[in-house]
Coordinates of C-alpha atoms in Angstrom, one line a residue:
M1 CA 8.7 220.4 130.7
K2 CA 8.4 224.2 130.6
V3 CA 11.0 226.2 132.6
K4 CA 10.7 229.6 134.4
N5 CA 13.5 231.3 136.1
I6 CA 12.8 233.8 138.9
A7 CA 14.9 235.8 141.3
I8 CA 13.2 237.2 144.5
I9 CA 14.4 240.7 145.4
A10 CA 13.5 243.0 148.2
H11 CA 14.9 245.1 151.0
V12 CA 16.4 243.3 154.0
D13 CA 13.7 241.8 156.2
H14 CA 10.7 242.3 153.9
G15 CA 10.3 238.4 153.9
K16 CA 12.1 237.0 150.8
T17 CA 13.4 233.8 152.5
T18 CA 10.1 233.2 154.4
L19 CA 8.2 233.4 151.1
V20 CA 10.5 230.8 149.4
D21 CA 9.7 228.5 152.4
K22 CA 6.1 228.8 151.8
I23 CA 6.4 228.2 148.1
M24 CA 8.5 224.9 148.8
H25 CA 5.9 223.8 151.3
Y26 CA 3.1 224.4 149.0
C27 CA 4.8 222.5 146.1
S28 CA 5.4 219.8 148.6
I29 CA 9.2 219.3 148.1
F30 CA 9.3 217.6 151.6
R31 CA 7.8 214.3 152.8
E32 CA 4.8 214.8 155.2
N33 CA 6.8 213.8 158.2
E34 CA 9.9 216.0 157.6
N35 CA 10.3 218.8 160.1
T36 CA 12.2 221.4 158.3
G37 CA 11.9 224.5 160.5
D38 CA 11.9 228.1 159.2
L39 CA 14.1 230.0 156.7
I40 CA 15.2 226.8 155.2
L41 CA 17.6 228.5 152.6
D42 CA 19.4 230.6 155.2
N43 CA 21.5 227.5 156.0
N44 CA 24.7 228.7 157.6
D45 CA 25.0 229.7 161.2
L46 CA 25.8 233.3 160.5
E47 CA 22.7 233.9 158.3
R48 CA 20.4 232.4 161.0
E49 CA 22.0 234.4 163.8
R50 CA 21.7 237.7 162.1
G51 CA 18.4 236.9 160.3
I52 CA 19.7 238.1 156.8
T53 CA 20.6 236.3 153.7
I54 CA 24.4 236.7 152.6
T55 CA 24.8 234.3 149.7
S56 CA 22.2 233.6 147.0
K57 CA 20.7 230.2 146.9
N58 CA 18.9 228.2 144.1
V59 CA 16.0 226.0 144.6
S60 CA 13.4 224.6 142.2
V61 CA 9.8 223.7 142.5
I62 CA 7.3 222.0 140.2
Y63 CA 3.8 223.6 139.9
K64 CA 1.3 222.7 137.3
D65 CA 3.8 220.7 135.2
T66 CA 6.2 223.9 135.1
K67 CA 9.6 223.8 136.7
I68 CA 10.2 227.0 138.5
N69 CA 13.8 227.8 139.4
I70 CA 13.8 230.3 142.3
I71 CA 16.9 232.3 143.3
D72 CA 16.9 233.8 146.7
T73 CA 19.0 236.9 146.8
P74 CA 20.4 239.0 149.6
G75 CA 18.9 242.3 150.4
H76 CA 21.8 244.3 151.8
A77 CA 23.6 246.6 149.4
D78 CA 26.9 245.3 150.9
F79 CA 26.4 242.0 149.0
G80 CA 25.6 243.7 145.8
G81 CA 28.1 241.6 143.9
E82 CA 26.0 238.5 144.8
V83 CA 22.8 240.0 143.4
E84 CA 24.2 241.3 140.2
R85 CA 25.6 238.1 139.0
V86 CA 22.6 235.9 139.9
L87 CA 20.2 238.2 138.2
N88 CA 21.8 237.1 134.9
M89 CA 20.2 233.5 135.5
A90 CA 16.7 235.0 135.8
D91 CA 14.0 235.9 133.2
G92 CA 11.9 237.8 135.7
V93 CA 12.0 239.0 139.3
L94 CA 9.5 238.9 142.1
L95 CA 9.8 242.3 143.8
L96 CA 8.6 242.0 147.5
V97 CA 7.7 245.2 149.2
D98 CA 6.5 245.5 152.9
A99 CA 2.9 247.0 153.0
F100 CA 3.9 249.4 155.8
E101 CA 7.4 250.4 154.9
G102 CA 7.1 250.6 151.1
P103 CA 10.2 250.7 148.8
M104 CA 13.3 251.2 150.8
P105 CA 16.9 252.1 149.7
Q106 CA 18.0 248.6 149.2
T107 CA 14.9 247.8 147.1
R108 CA 15.8 250.5 144.9
F109 CA 19.3 249.3 144.6
V110 CA 18.4 245.7 143.6
L111 CA 15.5 246.8 141.3
Q112 CA 17.7 249.1 139.4
K113 CA 20.0 246.2 138.5
A114 CA 16.9 244.1 137.4
I115 CA 15.4 246.8 135.3
D116 CA 18.8 247.5 133.5
L117 CA 19.1 243.8 132.7
G118 CA 15.5 243.9 131.0
L119 CA 13.9 241.5 133.4
K120 CA 10.1 241.4 133.8
P121 CA 9.1 242.5 137.4
C122 CA 6.1 241.1 139.3
V123 CA 5.2 242.9 142.6
V124 CA 4.4 241.1 145.9
I125 CA 3.1 243.4 148.6
N126 CA 3.9 241.5 151.7
K127 CA 2.8 241.8 155.4
V128 CA -0.6 243.3 154.7
D129 CA -1.6 242.1 158.1
K130 CA 0.6 244.8 159.8
E131 CA -1.2 247.6 161.7
N132 CA -1.5 251.0 159.9
C133 CA -0.3 249.5 156.7
T134 CA -1.2 251.1 153.3
P135 CA -1.0 248.6 150.5
D136 CA -2.6 250.9 147.9
E137 CA -0.1 253.7 148.5
V138 CA 2.8 251.2 148.5
H139 CA 1.6 250.1 145.1
E140 CA 1.5 253.5 143.8
S141 CA 5.2 254.3 145.2
V142 CA 6.5 251.1 143.6
F143 CA 5.1 252.4 140.2
D144 CA 6.8 255.8 140.9
L145 CA 10.0 254.1 141.8
M146 CA 10.1 251.9 138.6
F147 CA 9.3 255.0 136.6
E148 CA 12.2 256.9 138.3
L149 CA 14.5 254.1 137.6
G150 CA 13.8 254.3 133.8
A151 CA 11.7 251.2 133.4
E152 CA 10.2 250.6 130.0
E153 CA 6.4 250.5 129.3
W154 CA 6.1 246.6 129.4
Q155 CA 8.0 246.7 132.7
L156 CA 5.8 249.4 134.2
D157 CA 2.7 247.1 133.4
F158 CA 3.5 244.9 136.3
P159 CA 0.9 242.6 137.9
T160 CA 0.6 242.6 141.7
V161 CA -0.5 240.2 144.5
Y162 CA -0.9 241.1 148.1
G163 CA -0.8 238.8 151.1
S164 CA 1.2 237.6 154.0
A165 CA 4.0 235.1 153.4
K166 CA 4.2 234.5 157.1
H167 CA 0.5 233.6 157.4
N168 CA 0.8 231.5 154.1
W169 CA -1.7 233.5 151.9
M170 CA -1.7 235.6 148.8
S171 CA -4.5 237.2 146.9
D172 CA -5.2 239.7 144.0
D173 CA -7.1 242.1 146.6
W174 CA -5.5 242.6 150.0
K175 CA -9.0 242.9 151.6
N176 CA -9.9 239.4 150.4
Q177 CA -7.9 236.8 152.4
T178 CA -7.3 233.4 150.9
D179 CA -5.9 230.1 152.4
N180 CA -2.9 229.6 150.2
I181 CA -0.3 231.2 148.0
E182 CA -1.7 229.9 144.6
P183 CA -2.4 233.5 143.3
L184 CA 1.3 234.3 143.4
L185 CA 2.4 231.0 141.6
D186 CA -0.3 231.5 139.0
M187 CA 1.0 235.1 138.5
V188 CA 4.5 233.7 138.0
L189 CA 3.3 231.2 135.2
E190 CA 1.3 233.8 133.6
H191 CA 3.5 236.9 133.5
I192 CA 7.2 235.7 133.8
P193 CA 8.5 235.0 130.3
A194 CA 9.8 231.6 129.4
P195 CA 13.6 231.7 128.8
K196 CA 14.5 233.1 125.4
I197 CA 16.2 230.3 123.5
E198 CA 18.4 231.4 120.6
E199 CA 19.7 229.2 117.9
G200 CA 23.3 228.2 117.7
T201 CA 26.0 226.5 119.5
V202 CA 26.4 226.0 123.3
Q203 CA 26.7 229.1 125.4
M204 CA 26.5 229.3 129.2
L205 CA 27.8 232.2 131.5
I206 CA 29.1 231.1 134.8
T207 CA 27.3 233.1 137.4
S208 CA 28.0 231.3 140.6
L209 CA 30.3 228.8 142.3
D210 CA 29.9 225.9 144.7
F211 CA 32.5 223.8 146.3
S212 CA 32.5 220.0 147.1
S213 CA 35.3 218.4 148.9
F214 CA 34.8 215.3 146.7
T215 CA 34.7 216.9 143.2
G216 CA 36.2 220.3 143.7
R217 CA 34.7 223.5 142.3
I218 CA 31.4 223.4 140.6
A219 CA 30.3 226.0 138.1
I220 CA 26.6 227.1 138.1
G221 CA 24.9 229.2 135.4
R222 CA 21.9 229.2 133.1
L223 CA 22.4 227.6 129.6
Q224 CA 21.5 230.3 127.1
R225 CA 21.6 228.0 123.9
G226 CA 22.4 224.7 122.7
T227 CA 22.4 221.4 124.7
L228 CA 25.1 220.1 127.2
K229 CA 25.9 216.5 127.5
E230 CA 27.8 214.5 130.2
G231 CA 31.3 213.9 129.2
M232 CA 31.3 216.6 126.5
Q233 CA 34.3 218.6 125.4
I234 CA 33.9 222.3 125.7
A235 CA 35.9 225.6 125.5
L236 CA 36.1 228.0 128.2
V237 CA 36.2 231.6 127.1
K238 CA 38.0 233.6 130.0
R239 CA 37.2 237.3 130.8
D240 CA 40.3 238.5 129.0
G241 CA 39.3 236.4 125.8
K242 CA 41.7 233.7 126.3
I243 CA 40.4 230.2 125.3
V244 CA 41.0 226.9 127.5
K245 CA 39.7 223.5 126.4
S246 CA 38.0 221.4 129.1
K247 CA 35.7 218.5 129.7
I248 CA 32.3 218.1 131.6
K249 CA 32.5 215.2 133.9
E250 CA 29.0 215.5 135.3
L251 CA 26.0 217.6 134.8
H252 CA 23.4 218.4 137.6
T253 CA 20.2 220.2 137.5
F254 CA 18.5 221.7 140.6
E255 CA 15.6 219.8 142.2
G256 CA 14.0 220.9 145.4
L257 CA 16.9 221.9 147.8
G258 CA 19.3 219.6 146.2
R259 CA 20.8 218.7 142.9
K260 CA 20.1 215.8 140.7
K261 CA 22.5 214.1 138.3
V262 CA 21.3 214.2 134.7
T263 CA 22.8 213.2 131.3
E264 CA 22.0 216.3 129.3
V265 CA 20.6 219.8 129.9
K266 CA 18.5 221.8 127.4
A267 CA 18.8 225.7 126.9
G268 CA 16.9 227.7 129.4
D269 CA 17.5 225.5 132.5
I270 CA 19.9 226.4 135.4
C271 CA 22.5 223.7 135.8
A272 CA 25.8 222.9 137.7
L273 CA 28.8 221.4 135.9
V274 CA 31.3 219.3 137.6
G275 CA 34.9 218.8 136.5
L276 CA 35.7 222.0 134.6
E277 CA 39.3 223.1 135.3
G278 CA 40.4 226.6 136.3
F279 CA 37.2 228.6 135.6
E280 CA 36.2 231.8 137.2
I281 CA 32.9 233.6 137.6
G282 CA 32.1 235.5 134.5
D283 CA 33.7 232.9 132.0
T284 CA 31.6 231.5 129.2
V285 CA 31.2 227.8 128.5
A286 CA 31.2 227.6 124.6
D287 CA 31.5 225.1 121.8
V288 CA 34.8 223.4 121.2
E289 CA 34.9 224.1 117.5
N290 CA 33.8 227.8 117.4
P291 CA 33.7 229.3 120.7
E292 CA 31.6 232.5 121.1
A293 CA 31.8 234.5 124.4
L294 CA 28.8 236.1 126.3
K295 CA 29.0 239.5 127.8
T296 CA 30.8 239.1 131.0
I297 CA 29.6 240.5 134.4
A298 CA 30.5 243.9 135.6
I299 CA 30.9 244.1 139.2
D300 CA 30.5 247.4 141.5
E301 CA 33.8 248.7 142.8
P302 CA 34.7 248.2 146.5
T303 CA 34.3 251.2 148.7
M304 CA 36.1 250.3 151.8
S305 CA 39.4 248.7 152.8
M306 CA 40.7 247.1 156.1
L307 CA 44.1 245.8 157.1
F308 CA 44.1 242.0 158.0
T309 CA 47.3 241.0 159.9
I310 CA 48.4 238.0 161.8
N311 CA 47.7 237.9 165.7
D312 CA 50.9 239.0 167.4
S313 CA 49.5 239.7 170.8
P314 CA 50.8 238.1 174.0
F315 CA 47.8 235.7 173.8
F316 CA 48.3 234.5 170.3
G317 CA 47.6 230.8 169.5
K318 CA 45.8 230.2 172.7
D319 CA 42.5 229.9 171.1
G320 CA 42.7 229.3 167.3
K321 CA 44.1 226.7 165.1
F322 CA 45.2 228.8 162.2
V323 CA 47.5 231.7 163.2
T324 CA 50.3 232.0 160.7
S325 CA 50.3 234.5 157.8
R326 CA 50.3 231.7 155.3
H327 CA 47.1 230.4 156.8
I328 CA 45.4 233.7 156.4
R329 CA 46.7 234.4 152.9
E330 CA 45.5 231.1 151.7
R331 CA 42.0 231.6 153.3
L332 CA 41.7 235.1 151.7
E333 CA 42.8 233.7 148.3
K334 CA 40.1 231.1 148.5
E335 CA 37.5 233.6 149.5
L336 CA 38.3 235.8 146.4
E337 CA 37.5 233.0 144.0
K338 CA 33.7 233.1 145.0
N339 CA 33.2 236.6 146.6
L340 CA 33.4 238.7 143.6
A341 CA 33.2 242.2 145.3
L342 CA 36.3 241.4 147.4
R343 CA 39.9 242.5 146.4
M344 CA 43.2 241.8 148.1
E345 CA 46.4 243.6 148.0
P346 CA 49.8 242.5 149.5
T347 CA 51.6 245.1 151.6
D348 CA 55.3 245.7 152.0
S349 CA 55.2 243.4 155.0
A350 CA 54.6 239.5 154.4
D351 CA 52.0 239.2 157.2
K352 CA 49.7 242.2 156.4
F353 CA 47.1 242.2 153.7
I354 CA 44.9 244.9 152.6
V355 CA 41.3 243.6 151.9
F356 CA 38.8 245.7 149.9
G357 CA 35.0 245.2 150.1
R358 CA 31.6 246.8 149.8
G359 CA 31.2 248.0 153.5
V360 CA 31.8 247.1 157.0
L361 CA 29.0 244.4 157.0
H362 CA 30.6 242.8 153.8
L363 CA 33.9 242.6 155.5
S364 CA 32.8 241.6 159.0
V365 CA 30.9 238.7 157.5
L366 CA 34.1 237.4 156.1
I367 CA 35.9 238.0 159.4
E368 CA 33.1 236.3 161.4
T369 CA 33.2 233.3 159.1
M370 CA 37.0 232.8 159.4
R371 CA 36.9 233.3 163.2
R372 CA 34.4 230.4 163.4
E373 CA 36.8 228.2 161.2
G374 CA 39.4 228.6 163.9
Y375 CA 41.6 231.6 162.5
E376 CA 43.1 234.1 164.6
L377 CA 43.8 237.6 163.2
Q378 CA 43.8 241.3 163.8
I379 CA 42.0 243.8 161.8
G380 CA 42.9 247.6 161.6
Q381 CA 40.5 250.5 161.4
P382 CA 38.1 250.5 158.3
Q383 CA 39.4 253.0 155.8
V384 CA 37.3 254.5 152.9
I385 CA 38.8 254.2 149.5
I386 CA 39.6 257.7 148.1
K387 CA 39.9 258.1 144.2
E388 CA 41.4 260.9 142.2
I389 CA 39.0 261.9 139.5
D390 CA 40.2 264.7 137.0
G391 CA 42.9 265.7 139.6
V392 CA 40.2 266.2 142.4
K393 CA 40.3 263.8 145.4
C394 CA 36.9 262.1 145.8
E395 CA 35.2 259.9 148.3
P396 CA 32.3 257.7 148.2
V397 CA 29.0 259.3 149.2
E398 CA 26.1 257.3 150.3
E399 CA 22.2 257.9 150.5
M400 CA 21.1 257.2 154.0
T401 CA 17.5 256.9 155.4
I402 CA 16.8 257.0 159.1
D403 CA 13.4 255.9 160.4
L404 CA 13.0 257.1 164.1
P405 CA 10.4 258.6 166.5
E406 CA 9.7 262.3 165.9
D407 CA 10.8 263.5 169.3
V408 CA 14.3 262.3 169.0
S409 CA 14.8 263.4 165.2
G410 CA 16.6 266.6 166.1
T411 CA 19.3 264.7 167.8
A412 CA 19.9 262.4 164.9
I413 CA 19.8 265.3 162.2
N414 CA 22.5 267.1 164.3
M415 CA 24.6 264.0 164.5
V416 CA 24.4 263.6 160.7
T417 CA 25.2 267.2 160.0
I418 CA 28.3 267.2 162.3
R419 CA 29.5 264.4 160.1
K420 CA 29.0 266.3 156.8
G421 CA 25.8 264.9 156.0
E422 CA 23.1 267.0 154.2
M423 CA 19.4 266.3 154.4
I424 CA 17.4 265.8 151.2
S425 CA 13.9 265.2 152.5
M426 CA 12.0 264.5 155.8
E427 CA 8.5 263.1 156.0
G428 CA 6.3 261.9 158.8
K429 CA 4.7 258.5 159.0
G430 CA 2.4 258.1 162.0
D431 CA 4.5 259.2 164.9
R432 CA 7.8 258.4 163.2
M433 CA 9.9 260.5 160.9
I434 CA 11.7 259.3 157.8
C435 CA 14.6 261.4 157.1
K436 CA 16.9 261.0 154.0
F437 CA 20.4 262.3 153.8
L438 CA 23.6 262.3 151.5
I439 CA 26.5 261.5 153.7
P440 CA 30.2 260.6 153.0
S441 CA 30.9 256.9 153.7
R442 CA 33.6 258.0 156.3
G443 CA 30.7 259.6 158.3
I444 CA 28.7 256.5 158.7
I445 CA 31.6 254.3 160.3
G446 CA 30.9 254.4 164.0
M447 CA 27.6 256.3 163.8
R448 CA 25.2 253.4 164.1
N449 CA 26.3 253.0 167.9
Q450 CA 25.9 256.7 168.8
L451 CA 22.6 256.9 166.9
L452 CA 21.2 254.0 168.8
T453 CA 22.3 255.3 172.1
A454 CA 20.7 258.8 171.3
T455 CA 17.4 257.2 170.2
A456 CA 17.2 254.6 173.0
G457 CA 17.6 251.8 170.2
E458 CA 14.5 253.2 168.1
A459 CA 16.3 254.3 165.1
I460 CA 16.5 252.1 162.0
M461 CA 19.3 253.2 159.7
T462 CA 19.9 252.0 156.0
H463 CA 22.3 253.4 153.6
R464 CA 23.5 252.5 150.1
F465 CA 26.5 253.7 147.9
L466 CA 25.5 256.4 145.6
E467 CA 28.6 257.9 143.8
Y468 CA 32.1 259.4 144.3
Q469 CA 32.1 263.2 145.1
P470 CA 34.8 265.6 145.9
M471 CA 36.2 265.2 149.5
K472 CA 34.0 266.9 152.2
G473 CA 36.7 267.8 154.8
G474 CA 37.4 266.6 158.2
I475 CA 34.9 264.4 160.2
P476 CA 35.1 264.5 163.9
E477 CA 36.3 261.0 165.3
R478 CA 35.5 259.4 168.5
Q479 CA 35.5 262.0 171.3
N480 CA 36.8 259.8 174.2
G481 CA 40.2 258.4 174.7
S482 CA 40.9 254.8 175.7
L483 CA 41.8 253.2 179.0
V484 CA 44.9 251.0 178.3
S485 CA 46.3 248.3 180.6
M486 CA 49.7 248.8 181.9
E487 CA 50.3 245.2 183.0
T488 CA 49.5 241.6 182.0
G489 CA 47.5 239.6 184.4
S490 CA 43.8 239.2 185.3
A491 CA 41.5 242.0 186.0
I492 CA 40.9 242.4 189.7
P493 CA 37.5 243.5 191.0
Y494 CA 38.9 245.7 193.6
S495 CA 40.9 247.8 191.0
I496 CA 38.0 248.1 188.6
D497 CA 35.8 249.2 191.4
K498 CA 38.3 252.1 192.3
L499 CA 38.7 253.2 188.7
Q500 CA 35.1 253.2 187.7
D501 CA 34.9 256.9 187.8
R502 CA 37.5 257.1 185.1
G503 CA 35.4 255.6 182.5
R504 CA 33.5 252.6 181.4
F505 CA 35.1 249.2 181.2
F506 CA 35.1 246.5 178.4
V507 CA 36.5 243.7 180.5
N508 CA 34.8 241.6 183.3
P509 CA 36.4 240.9 186.6
N510 CA 39.0 238.0 186.5
E511 CA 39.3 238.3 182.8
D512 CA 43.0 237.9 181.5
I513 CA 44.4 240.9 179.9
Y514 CA 47.8 242.0 178.7
E515 CA 49.8 245.2 178.6
G516 CA 48.7 247.4 175.7
Q517 CA 45.1 246.0 175.6
V518 CA 42.3 248.7 175.4
I519 CA 40.1 247.9 178.5
G520 CA 37.8 250.7 178.6
E521 CA 36.8 254.1 177.5
N522 CA 38.2 257.1 179.1
T523 CA 35.8 259.8 180.2
R524 CA 38.3 262.5 178.9
Q525 CA 39.8 262.9 175.4
D526 CA 43.2 261.5 175.8
D527 CA 44.3 257.8 176.3
M528 CA 45.2 256.8 180.0
A529 CA 47.3 253.9 181.0
V530 CA 45.7 252.2 184.1
N531 CA 46.6 249.1 186.2
I532 CA 43.7 246.9 187.0
T533 CA 45.8 243.9 188.1
K534 CA 46.5 245.4 191.7
T535 CA 45.0 243.6 194.6
K536 CA 44.3 245.1 197.9
K537 CA 47.1 245.6 200.2
M538 CA 46.4 243.3 203.3
S539 CA 47.7 244.9 206.5
N540 CA 46.8 244.1 210.2
V541 CA 45.6 247.6 210.9
R542 CA 41.9 247.8 210.4
S543 CA 39.7 250.7 210.1
S544 CA 36.0 250.7 210.1
G545 CA 34.1 250.9 207.0
A546 CA 37.1 250.0 204.8
D547 CA 35.7 246.8 203.6
D548 CA 32.7 248.1 201.6
K549 CA 31.5 245.6 199.0
A550 CA 32.7 246.5 195.4
K551 CA 29.8 247.4 193.2
I552 CA 30.9 246.9 189.5
I553 CA 29.0 248.2 186.6
P554 CA 28.6 245.4 183.9
A555 CA 31.3 245.6 181.2
V556 CA 30.5 246.9 177.7
K557 CA 30.8 244.0 175.1
F558 CA 31.0 244.8 171.5
S559 CA 29.8 242.8 168.4
L560 CA 32.3 242.5 165.6
E561 CA 30.9 245.4 163.7
E562 CA 30.7 247.7 166.7
A563 CA 34.3 246.9 167.6
L564 CA 35.4 247.7 164.1
E565 CA 33.6 250.9 164.1
Y566 CA 34.9 251.8 167.5
I567 CA 38.7 251.7 167.2
Q568 CA 40.9 254.4 166.4
K569 CA 43.9 254.7 163.9
D570 CA 46.4 253.4 166.3
E571 CA 44.2 250.3 167.4
Y572 CA 43.5 246.9 166.2
V573 CA 40.7 244.4 166.9
E574 CA 42.1 241.1 167.9
V575 CA 39.8 238.3 166.6
T576 CA 40.1 234.7 167.8
P577 CA 37.5 232.0 167.9
H578 CA 36.2 232.9 171.4
H579 CA 37.3 236.3 172.1
L580 CA 37.2 239.8 170.7
R581 CA 39.8 242.1 172.2
L582 CA 40.7 245.8 171.3
R583 CA 44.4 246.6 171.6
K584 CA 46.9 249.4 170.8
I585 CA 49.2 248.7 167.7
Y586 CA 52.1 249.4 170.0
L587 CA 51.6 247.5 173.3
K588 CA 54.3 249.4 175.4
E589 CA 53.6 252.8 176.6
T590 CA 57.1 254.0 175.6
D591 CA 56.7 252.8 172.0
R592 CA 53.4 254.5 171.7
K593 CA 55.0 257.9 172.8
R594 CA 57.7 257.4 170.4
N595 CA 55.6 256.5 167.4
K596 CA 52.7 258.9 168.2
I597 CA 50.5 259.1 165.1

């Protein structure tokens, strides 16, 4: 049976996972009576809640006697480590572009990787049922983008289909609506090259990992040449060239959403190997007698770091199961095995770890996953990684695109310029403006909140790492100080009501709080210690009008990313399975004064 391997790449929310759903339904993987729901591949809770793909998935369908292995990739640049390694398994890519938005920053990021690897692109212009969309102009801009990224002639000669994955149709002409997605699958069969199979001994690069509680770690990759058999002895060539002998216990290929056990795999197919000892992503599975290594995977450097530490607040252990430093260290080490773009460094203290990643989103997904598994931990303020290049201190600079209504564009531009951003272009699209900037990564931390407030939630902000440039000087931090609790107890509505003119609160009435917890934002610049655990003094002297009802403004509740972007240098975010609290590193006010940072 012929095999075709394709990866689907696109900007966030342009419809990759939805398209894969439709392909699977069309090739009838499921029984008629099976109710599968939408976004089948986004199978963990976090992906479903946020509506984004975080880890890449493999699935295979059979169409016209050809097995098509499809790899669904994440669209966020923060998960670039995922995309890079899975593209090694593909022979071609389906580039999905929104017919209204056109190519976006992340599209560019992923497409660059595909073109550098010499993959054949096929373009799908999706969502042509949107109002005011311009499929022909988008087609032009995709061509311009590929040309800009240095695509070769055979890559620039790409086939295109138009359609709407959501409404389940694709066609060669966007004005001509069909009733299924056959044109897309025919394009794949016609234009995506079959895997190149070279002569020689067994070679397979391990590009992905899976874990099963029964069989341990499973290596996934595409077999470049040779044949693999069950029970076969192989050699593992490590990244540093060391050779370790091992044995394949079981072989699996992908079938539909699951895997099927087979006795042998021929070159060109994507397979999973069970029973290999001590492998890592980027190792080569090779012949026992004369092992030859394949080129290993280069991964983009991390650009941001956060301090992870144990939860030592007065409320530790009330909520989570795993609270010790040993638990946290083991969990982080486990994550490092499969999350390539992460790094971890111990510090001088046994219960603090510095974790490096590709951005706030990349690290917050890890924190959110740990929190759901029952871990309690505290996170310090995100820090950008500063490098010294030729004796000059350099920081990461990102390219940022903001899409927002025209009448608020002035506010946004002003906000970016204060944070040392410089504008490169600005174009109108309908009644919206699309502005592009170059801005240091430091400036982006904490900006999304302010931008959404200033534009009444209308701005759409995307950014991707560009390069390291010399430091740009100071960037203003959060203007307002914090309201810090003086006492441990529960928040009394009467006290909150009396202090509302001092700032906005982050805690609801009757919520438990402790000394040193950040319970609100001060209207002024300095921190202020307040006591909201005081109740009203009851005396037998009454005065008229003294018992007015308390009117309390609802508390501001942060999501995890917002909390991480909000805190200052001397604060932590305390993360437990059911609570997010902000706190000062030093809980007692006397300690804070003594150790003023």
